[in-house]
Coordinates of C-alpha atoms in Angstrom, one line a residue:
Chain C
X158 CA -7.6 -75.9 -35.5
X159 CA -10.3 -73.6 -34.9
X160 CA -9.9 -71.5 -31.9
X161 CA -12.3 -72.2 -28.6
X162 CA -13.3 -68.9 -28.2
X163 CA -14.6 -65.6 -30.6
X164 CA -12.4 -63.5 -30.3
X165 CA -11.9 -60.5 -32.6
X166 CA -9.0 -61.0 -34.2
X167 CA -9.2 -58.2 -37.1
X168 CA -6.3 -56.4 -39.3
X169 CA -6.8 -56.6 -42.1
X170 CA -8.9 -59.2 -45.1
X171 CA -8.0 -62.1 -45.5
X172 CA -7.0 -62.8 -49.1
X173 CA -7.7 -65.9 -50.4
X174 CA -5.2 -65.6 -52.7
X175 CA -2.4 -67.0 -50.4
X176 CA -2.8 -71.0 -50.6
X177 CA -2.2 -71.1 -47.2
X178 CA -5.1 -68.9 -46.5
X179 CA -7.5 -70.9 -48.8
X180 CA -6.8 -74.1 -47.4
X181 CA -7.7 -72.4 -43.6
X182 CA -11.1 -70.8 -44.9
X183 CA -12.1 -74.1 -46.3
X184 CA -11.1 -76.3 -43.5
X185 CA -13.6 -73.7 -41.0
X186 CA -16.3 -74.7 -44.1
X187 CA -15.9 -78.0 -44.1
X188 CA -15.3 -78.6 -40.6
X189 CA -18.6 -76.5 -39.6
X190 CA -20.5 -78.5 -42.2
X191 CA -21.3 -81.5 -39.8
X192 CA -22.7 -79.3 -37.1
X193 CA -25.1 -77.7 -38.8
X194 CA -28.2 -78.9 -36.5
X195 CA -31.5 -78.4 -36.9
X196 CA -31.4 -77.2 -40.6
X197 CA -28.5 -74.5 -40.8
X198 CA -29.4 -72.2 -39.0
X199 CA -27.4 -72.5 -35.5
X200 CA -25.0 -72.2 -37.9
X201 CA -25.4 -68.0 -38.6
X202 CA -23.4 -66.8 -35.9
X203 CA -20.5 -69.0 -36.5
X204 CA -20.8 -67.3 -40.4
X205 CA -20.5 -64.0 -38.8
X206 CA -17.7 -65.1 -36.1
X207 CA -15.6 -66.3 -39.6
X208 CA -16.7 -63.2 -41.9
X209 CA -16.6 -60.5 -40.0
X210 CA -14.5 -60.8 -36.9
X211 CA -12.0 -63.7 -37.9
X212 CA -11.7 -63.1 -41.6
X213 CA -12.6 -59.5 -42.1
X214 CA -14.2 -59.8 -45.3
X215 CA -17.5 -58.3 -44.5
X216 CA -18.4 -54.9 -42.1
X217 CA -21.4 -56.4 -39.4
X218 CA -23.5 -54.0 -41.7
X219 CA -23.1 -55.9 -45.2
X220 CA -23.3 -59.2 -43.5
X221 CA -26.7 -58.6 -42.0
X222 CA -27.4 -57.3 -45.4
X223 CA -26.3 -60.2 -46.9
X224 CA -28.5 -62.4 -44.7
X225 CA -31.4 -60.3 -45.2
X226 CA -30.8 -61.1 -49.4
X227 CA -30.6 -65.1 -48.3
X228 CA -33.7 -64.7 -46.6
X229 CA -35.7 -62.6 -48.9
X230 CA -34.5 -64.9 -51.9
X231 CA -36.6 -67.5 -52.6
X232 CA -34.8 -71.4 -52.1
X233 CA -32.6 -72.4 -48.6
X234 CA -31.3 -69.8 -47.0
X235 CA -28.2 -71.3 -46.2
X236 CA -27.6 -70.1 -49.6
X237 CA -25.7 -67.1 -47.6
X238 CA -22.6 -68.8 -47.4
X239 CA -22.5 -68.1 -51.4
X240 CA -22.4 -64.5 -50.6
X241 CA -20.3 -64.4 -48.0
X242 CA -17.8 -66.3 -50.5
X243 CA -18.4 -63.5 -52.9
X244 CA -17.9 -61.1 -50.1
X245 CA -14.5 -62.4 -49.5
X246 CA -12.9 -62.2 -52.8
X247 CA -15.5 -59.1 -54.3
X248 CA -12.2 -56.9 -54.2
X249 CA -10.6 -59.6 -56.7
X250 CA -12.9 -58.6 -59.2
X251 CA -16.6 -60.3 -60.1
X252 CA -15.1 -63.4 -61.4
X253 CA -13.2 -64.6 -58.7
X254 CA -16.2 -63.6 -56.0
X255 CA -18.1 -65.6 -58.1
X256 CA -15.4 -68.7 -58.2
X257 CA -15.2 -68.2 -54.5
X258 CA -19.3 -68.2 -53.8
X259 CA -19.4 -71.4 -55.8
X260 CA -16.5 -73.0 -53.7
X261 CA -17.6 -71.9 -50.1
X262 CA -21.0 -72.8 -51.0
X263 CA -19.5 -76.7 -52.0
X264 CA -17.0 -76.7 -49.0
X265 CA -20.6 -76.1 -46.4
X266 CA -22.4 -78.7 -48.4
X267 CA -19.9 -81.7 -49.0
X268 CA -19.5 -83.2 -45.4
X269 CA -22.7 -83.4 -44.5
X270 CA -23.8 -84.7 -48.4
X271 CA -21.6 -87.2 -48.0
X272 CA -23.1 -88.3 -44.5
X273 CA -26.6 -88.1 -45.2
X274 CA -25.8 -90.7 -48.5
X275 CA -23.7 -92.9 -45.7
X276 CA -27.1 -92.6 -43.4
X277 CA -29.2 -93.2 -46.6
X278 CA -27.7 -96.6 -47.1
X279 CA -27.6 -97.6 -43.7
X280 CA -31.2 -96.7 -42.5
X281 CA -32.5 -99.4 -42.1
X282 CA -30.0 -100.2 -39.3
X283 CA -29.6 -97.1 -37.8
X284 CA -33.7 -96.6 -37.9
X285 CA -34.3 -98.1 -34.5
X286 CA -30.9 -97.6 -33.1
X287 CA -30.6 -96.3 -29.4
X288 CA -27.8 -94.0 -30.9
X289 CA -30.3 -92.8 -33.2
X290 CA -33.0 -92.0 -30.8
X291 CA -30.4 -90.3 -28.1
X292 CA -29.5 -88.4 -30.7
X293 CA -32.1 -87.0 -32.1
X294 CA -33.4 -86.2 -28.3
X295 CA -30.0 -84.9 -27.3
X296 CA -29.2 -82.8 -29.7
X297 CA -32.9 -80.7 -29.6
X298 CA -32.4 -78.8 -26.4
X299 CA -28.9 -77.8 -28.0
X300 CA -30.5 -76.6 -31.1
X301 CA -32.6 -74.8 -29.1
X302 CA -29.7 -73.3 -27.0
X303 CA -28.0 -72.4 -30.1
X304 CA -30.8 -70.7 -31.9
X305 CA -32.0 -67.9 -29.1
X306 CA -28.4 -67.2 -28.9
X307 CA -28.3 -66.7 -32.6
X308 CA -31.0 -64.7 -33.0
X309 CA -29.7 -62.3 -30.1
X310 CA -26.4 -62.0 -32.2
X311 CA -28.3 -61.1 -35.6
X312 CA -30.4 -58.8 -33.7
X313 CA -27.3 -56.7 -32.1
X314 CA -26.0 -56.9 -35.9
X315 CA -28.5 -55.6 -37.6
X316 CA -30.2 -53.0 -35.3
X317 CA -27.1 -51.4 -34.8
X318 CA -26.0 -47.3 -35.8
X319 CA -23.0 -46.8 -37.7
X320 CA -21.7 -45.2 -34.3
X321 CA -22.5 -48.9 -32.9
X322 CA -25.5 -48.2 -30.4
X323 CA -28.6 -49.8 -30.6
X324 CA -30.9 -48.6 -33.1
X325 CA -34.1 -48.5 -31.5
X326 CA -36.6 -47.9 -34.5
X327 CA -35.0 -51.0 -35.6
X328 CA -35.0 -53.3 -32.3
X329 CA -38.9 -52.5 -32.6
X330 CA -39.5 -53.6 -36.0
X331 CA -37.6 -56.5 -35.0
X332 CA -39.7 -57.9 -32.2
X333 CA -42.7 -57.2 -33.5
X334 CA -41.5 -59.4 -36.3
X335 CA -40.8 -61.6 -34.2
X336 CA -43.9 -62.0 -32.7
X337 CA -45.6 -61.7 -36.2
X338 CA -43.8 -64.9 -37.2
X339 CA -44.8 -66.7 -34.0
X340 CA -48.4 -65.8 -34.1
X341 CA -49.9 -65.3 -37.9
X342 CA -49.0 -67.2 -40.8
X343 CA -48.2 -64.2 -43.1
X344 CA -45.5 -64.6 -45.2
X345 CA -42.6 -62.5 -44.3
X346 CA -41.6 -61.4 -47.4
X347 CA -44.8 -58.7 -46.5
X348 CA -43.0 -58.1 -43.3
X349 CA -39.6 -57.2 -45.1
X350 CA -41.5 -55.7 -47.7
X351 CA -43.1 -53.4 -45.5
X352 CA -40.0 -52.8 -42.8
X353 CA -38.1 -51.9 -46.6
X354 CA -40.7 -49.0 -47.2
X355 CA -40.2 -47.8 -43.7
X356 CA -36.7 -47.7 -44.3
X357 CA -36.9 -45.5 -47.5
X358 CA -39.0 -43.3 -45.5
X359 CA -35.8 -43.0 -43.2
X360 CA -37.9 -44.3 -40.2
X361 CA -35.7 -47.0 -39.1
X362 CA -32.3 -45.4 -38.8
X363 CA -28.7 -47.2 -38.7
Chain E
X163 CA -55.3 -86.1 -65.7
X164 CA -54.6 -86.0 -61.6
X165 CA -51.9 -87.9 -61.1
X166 CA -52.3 -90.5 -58.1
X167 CA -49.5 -91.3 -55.7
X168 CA -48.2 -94.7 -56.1
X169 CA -49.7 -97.2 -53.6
X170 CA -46.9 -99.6 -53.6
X171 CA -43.5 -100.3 -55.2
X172 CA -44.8 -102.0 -58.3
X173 CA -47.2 -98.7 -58.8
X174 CA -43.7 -96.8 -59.4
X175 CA -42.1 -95.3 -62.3
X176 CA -38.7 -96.9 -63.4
X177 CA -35.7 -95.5 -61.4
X178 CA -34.4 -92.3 -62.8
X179 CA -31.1 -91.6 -64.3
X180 CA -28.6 -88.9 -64.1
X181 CA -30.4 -86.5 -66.5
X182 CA -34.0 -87.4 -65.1
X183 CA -32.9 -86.6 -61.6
X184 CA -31.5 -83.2 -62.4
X185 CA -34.1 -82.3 -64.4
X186 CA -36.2 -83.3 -61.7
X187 CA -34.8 -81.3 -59.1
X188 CA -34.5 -78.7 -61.6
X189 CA -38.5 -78.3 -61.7
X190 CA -38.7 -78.4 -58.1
X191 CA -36.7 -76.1 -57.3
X192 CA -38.5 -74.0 -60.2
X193 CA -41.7 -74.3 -59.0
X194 CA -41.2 -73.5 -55.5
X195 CA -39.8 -70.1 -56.4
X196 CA -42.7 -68.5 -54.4
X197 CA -41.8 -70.8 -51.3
X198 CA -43.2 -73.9 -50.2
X199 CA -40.3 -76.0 -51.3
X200 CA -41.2 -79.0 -49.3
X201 CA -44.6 -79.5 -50.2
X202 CA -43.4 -79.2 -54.1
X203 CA -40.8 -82.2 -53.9
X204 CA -43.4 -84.4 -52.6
X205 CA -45.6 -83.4 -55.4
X206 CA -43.3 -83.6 -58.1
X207 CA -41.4 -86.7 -56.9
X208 CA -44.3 -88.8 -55.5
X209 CA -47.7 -87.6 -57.1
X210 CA -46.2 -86.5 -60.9
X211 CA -42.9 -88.5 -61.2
X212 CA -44.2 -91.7 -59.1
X213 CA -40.0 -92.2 -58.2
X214 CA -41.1 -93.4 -54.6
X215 CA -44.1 -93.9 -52.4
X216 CA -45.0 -91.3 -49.9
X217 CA -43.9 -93.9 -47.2
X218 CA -40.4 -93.7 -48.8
X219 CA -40.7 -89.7 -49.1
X220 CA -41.8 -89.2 -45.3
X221 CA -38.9 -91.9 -44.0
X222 CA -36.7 -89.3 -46.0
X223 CA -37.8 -86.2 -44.1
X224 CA -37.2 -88.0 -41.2
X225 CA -33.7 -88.7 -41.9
X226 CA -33.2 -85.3 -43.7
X227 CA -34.3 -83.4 -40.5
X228 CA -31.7 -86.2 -38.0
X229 CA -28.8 -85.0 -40.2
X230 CA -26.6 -82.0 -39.8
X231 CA -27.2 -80.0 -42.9
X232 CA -30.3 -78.1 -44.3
X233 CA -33.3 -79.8 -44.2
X234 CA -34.3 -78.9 -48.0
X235 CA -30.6 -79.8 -49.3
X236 CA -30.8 -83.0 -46.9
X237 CA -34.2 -84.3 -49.2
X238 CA -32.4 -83.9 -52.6
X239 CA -29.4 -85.8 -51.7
X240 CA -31.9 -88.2 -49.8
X241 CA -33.5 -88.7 -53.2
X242 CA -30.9 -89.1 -55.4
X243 CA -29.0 -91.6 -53.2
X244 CA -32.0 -93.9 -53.5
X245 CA -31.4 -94.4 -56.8
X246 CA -27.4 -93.9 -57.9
X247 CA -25.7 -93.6 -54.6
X248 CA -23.2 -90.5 -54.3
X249 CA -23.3 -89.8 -57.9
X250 CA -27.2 -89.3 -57.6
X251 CA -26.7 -87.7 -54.7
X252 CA -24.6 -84.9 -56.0
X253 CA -26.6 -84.9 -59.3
X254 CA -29.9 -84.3 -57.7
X255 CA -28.7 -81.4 -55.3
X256 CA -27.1 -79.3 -58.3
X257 CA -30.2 -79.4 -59.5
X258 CA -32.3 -78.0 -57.0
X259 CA -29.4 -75.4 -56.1
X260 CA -28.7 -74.2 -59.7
X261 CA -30.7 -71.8 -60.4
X262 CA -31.8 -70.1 -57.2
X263 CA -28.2 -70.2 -55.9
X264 CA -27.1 -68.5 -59.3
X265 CA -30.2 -65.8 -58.7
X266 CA -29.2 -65.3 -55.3
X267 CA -25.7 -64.6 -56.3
X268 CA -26.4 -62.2 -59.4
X269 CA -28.6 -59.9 -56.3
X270 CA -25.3 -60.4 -54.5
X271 CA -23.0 -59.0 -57.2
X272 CA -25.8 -55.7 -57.9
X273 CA -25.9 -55.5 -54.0
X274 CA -21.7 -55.3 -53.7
X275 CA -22.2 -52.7 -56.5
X276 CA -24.9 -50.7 -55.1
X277 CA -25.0 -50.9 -51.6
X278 CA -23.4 -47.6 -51.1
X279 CA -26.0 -45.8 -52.1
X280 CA -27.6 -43.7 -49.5
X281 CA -31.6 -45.0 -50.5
X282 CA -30.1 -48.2 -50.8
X283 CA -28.9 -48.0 -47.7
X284 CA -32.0 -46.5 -46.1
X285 CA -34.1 -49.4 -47.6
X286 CA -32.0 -52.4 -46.4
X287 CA -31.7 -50.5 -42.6
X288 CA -35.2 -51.6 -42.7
X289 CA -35.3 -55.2 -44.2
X290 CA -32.4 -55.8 -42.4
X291 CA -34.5 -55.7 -38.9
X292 CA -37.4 -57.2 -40.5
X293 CA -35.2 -60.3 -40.7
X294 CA -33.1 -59.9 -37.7
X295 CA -37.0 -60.7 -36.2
X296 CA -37.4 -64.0 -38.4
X297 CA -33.8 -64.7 -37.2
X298 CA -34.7 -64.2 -33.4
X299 CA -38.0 -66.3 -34.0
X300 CA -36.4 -69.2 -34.7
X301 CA -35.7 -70.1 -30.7
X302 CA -39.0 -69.5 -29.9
X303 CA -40.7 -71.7 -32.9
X304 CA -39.5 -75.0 -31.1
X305 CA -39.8 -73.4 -27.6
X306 CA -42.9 -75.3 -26.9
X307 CA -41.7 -78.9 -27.6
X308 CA -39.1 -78.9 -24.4
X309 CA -41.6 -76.8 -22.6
X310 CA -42.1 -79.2 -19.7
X311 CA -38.6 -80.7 -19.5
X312 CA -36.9 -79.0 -17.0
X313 CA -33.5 -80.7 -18.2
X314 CA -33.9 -79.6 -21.5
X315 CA -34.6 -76.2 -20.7
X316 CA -31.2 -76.4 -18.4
X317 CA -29.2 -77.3 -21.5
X318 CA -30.8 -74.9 -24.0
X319 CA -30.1 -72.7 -21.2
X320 CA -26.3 -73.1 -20.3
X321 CA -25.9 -73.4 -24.2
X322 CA -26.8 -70.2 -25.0
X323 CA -24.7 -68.3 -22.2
X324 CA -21.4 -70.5 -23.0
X325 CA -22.4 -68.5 -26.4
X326 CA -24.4 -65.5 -26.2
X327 CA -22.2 -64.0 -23.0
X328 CA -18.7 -66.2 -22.9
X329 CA -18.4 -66.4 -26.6
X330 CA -17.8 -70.1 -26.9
X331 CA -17.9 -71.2 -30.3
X332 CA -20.8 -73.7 -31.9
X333 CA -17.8 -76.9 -32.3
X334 CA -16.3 -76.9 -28.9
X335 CA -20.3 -76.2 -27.1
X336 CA -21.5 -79.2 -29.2
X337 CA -18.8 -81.4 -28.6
X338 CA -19.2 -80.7 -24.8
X339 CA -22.7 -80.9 -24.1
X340 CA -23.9 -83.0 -27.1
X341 CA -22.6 -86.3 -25.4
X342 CA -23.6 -85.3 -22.1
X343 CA -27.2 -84.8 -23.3
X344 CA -27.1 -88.3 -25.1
X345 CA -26.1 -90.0 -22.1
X346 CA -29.3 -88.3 -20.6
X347 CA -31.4 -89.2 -23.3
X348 CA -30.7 -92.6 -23.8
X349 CA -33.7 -95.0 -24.2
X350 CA -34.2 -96.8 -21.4
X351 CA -35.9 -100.3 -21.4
X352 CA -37.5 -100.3 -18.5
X353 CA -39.4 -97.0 -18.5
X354 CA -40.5 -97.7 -22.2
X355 CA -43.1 -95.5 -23.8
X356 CA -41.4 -91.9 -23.3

């Protein structure tokens, strides 16, 4: 069972290796698979809670990295949970990261595949369904709940110094992001494309 | 020749197979490598490919947004269910996950080899916060819609501190306040339009 709480929990990485430890990484998958509301997203800091404090594949660094690669890369960014799979078996060599991205990317998808075919058939039915229509009204305060407490959590990731303060160069750049993407339409691969520059220039330290 | 949406069912190309709805997908997810994914499965599956009305597309947004999963990923499986079930289903989503997923995880090989490098580094301290503010956006985008329901707003708001300061994790808060907030949701005859 998956614990209530995050807790950090960190030794050492766990190998995938042990069978044991593959079938627990995949359950956490699968299992988050049907709660990913309101597109995937709500579902970034339970990827961080799994990769970096429960699982220790990943240093907070490389996963905000890695989500900043998901985001930049054009298709669905829930594509990340390919790279955290190659994160977690990368010291096995680049075959088995790649066998692992693969999997972990399958285990996030299958569940909720397999439901949306399920609600495909059934539509018709479930269209004007009170249990429809309470769910779809519930569950958007929640997502909204969720995703301002995400976004807090990637910010303290990312905009963080290798001593673990705040980095504030990089809190800056974030918010006024952030209030880029709220009020122009510009694309933000110009906003990482610009931030990236920055960056080379050694402006935003971490 | 601009193609024209089909009209009505009998306006509609014959149901596709296996291979159609892979290659399919394939194109979409091939032409939207700029962005814009959406717009480019409507144009491809409705407008080019005439495999369903836009009716039938938009009914699939809907459902594709309702259900947990992402919204793009939802749309593929959406469309090949309509036509071969689970098999479809799977079909249809390799194909629009094939080759930006394999592109994606070739930069995340060159990034596990090279990330150690101290420009490297420099240059993804600042994309990294660029994103980290697309990532705190995200709240704020849908802010508006529960602006003047106080009860929504309590929610959202007990939500986010179970997680943000008592580190609940996303399962147990859902499980918790999802029913709750159906129960307050409910439609209720009486009051109808809402």
């Amino acid at each position: 069972m998956s614990s209530l709480f995050m807790a950090d929990i960190c030794t050492e990485p766990t190998r995938l290796t042990d069978l044991g430890n593959l079938l627990w990484v995949l359950w956490e998958f699968l299992s988050l698979s049907l709660f990913s509301l309101g597109g995937g997203n709500t579902l970034l800091g339970e990827y961080h809670h799994l990769a970096v404090d429960q699982f220790c594949w990943l240093t907070g660094t490389q996963f905000a990295d890695l989500y900043a690669l998901a985001e930049a890369a054009p298709g669905p960014s829930s594509m990340l949970v390919g790279l955290l799979g190659l994160g977690a078996a990368w010291k096995e060599g680049v075959g088995w990261g790649l066998l692992s991205a693969y999997g972990a990317e399958a285990a996030i998808l299958l569940p909720s595949t397999v439901l949306m075919v399920a609600a495909c058939l059934r539509w018709r039915r479930l269209e004007h369904s009170p249990w429809r229509i309470a769910f779809e009204r519930g569950m958007g305060p929640i997502t909204l709940g969720i995703l301002f407490a995400v976004g807090l959590k990637i910010v303290r990731t990312a905009d963080s110094t290798s001593a673990g303060n705040l980095s504030v160069p990089g809190v800056v750049v974030s918010v006024i992001v952030c209030l880029l993407m709220l009020r122009s339409r510009i694309s933000p691969l110009w906003f990482m494309a610009v931030a990236g520059v920055l960056g080379g220039l050694g402006i935003i330290n971490r | 020749m601009a193609p024209v949406p089909a009209r009505s069912s009998s306006d509609l190309a014959p149901a596709p197979g296996l291979p159609e709805l892979f290659l399919g997908m394939l194109q979409v997810a091939l032409s939207a490598f700029g962005g814009g994914l959406s717009a480019w499965s409507q144009r491809i599956v409705v407008e080019q490919r005439r495999w369903m009305t836009n009716e039938q597309f938009l009914t699939g947004l809907t459902v594709a947004r309702l259900f947990p999963g992402p919204n793009q990923i939802n749309m593929a499986v959406y469309i090949g269910a309509q036509f071969r079930g689970l098999r479809g289903a799977l079909v249809a989503l390799a194909g629009m996950l094939l080759v930006p997923f394999t592109f994606l995880m070739l930069l995340g090989v060159a990034y596990f080899w090279l990330h150690e490098l101290p420009p490297v580094d420099r240059v993804l301290a600042g994309v990294v916060a660029a994103a980290a503010g697309m990532a705190l956006s995200m709240g704020f985008k849908i802010l508006d819609a529960y602006w003047h329901d106080p009860v929504a707003l309590l929610l959202a708001a007990v939500v986010f501190v179970a997680m943000a300061f008592f580190h609940v994790r996303l399962i147990p808060v859902v499980l918790v306040t999802g029913p709750l907030a159906m129960v307050w949701y409910w439609p209720r005859r009486s009051t109808g339009g809402d």
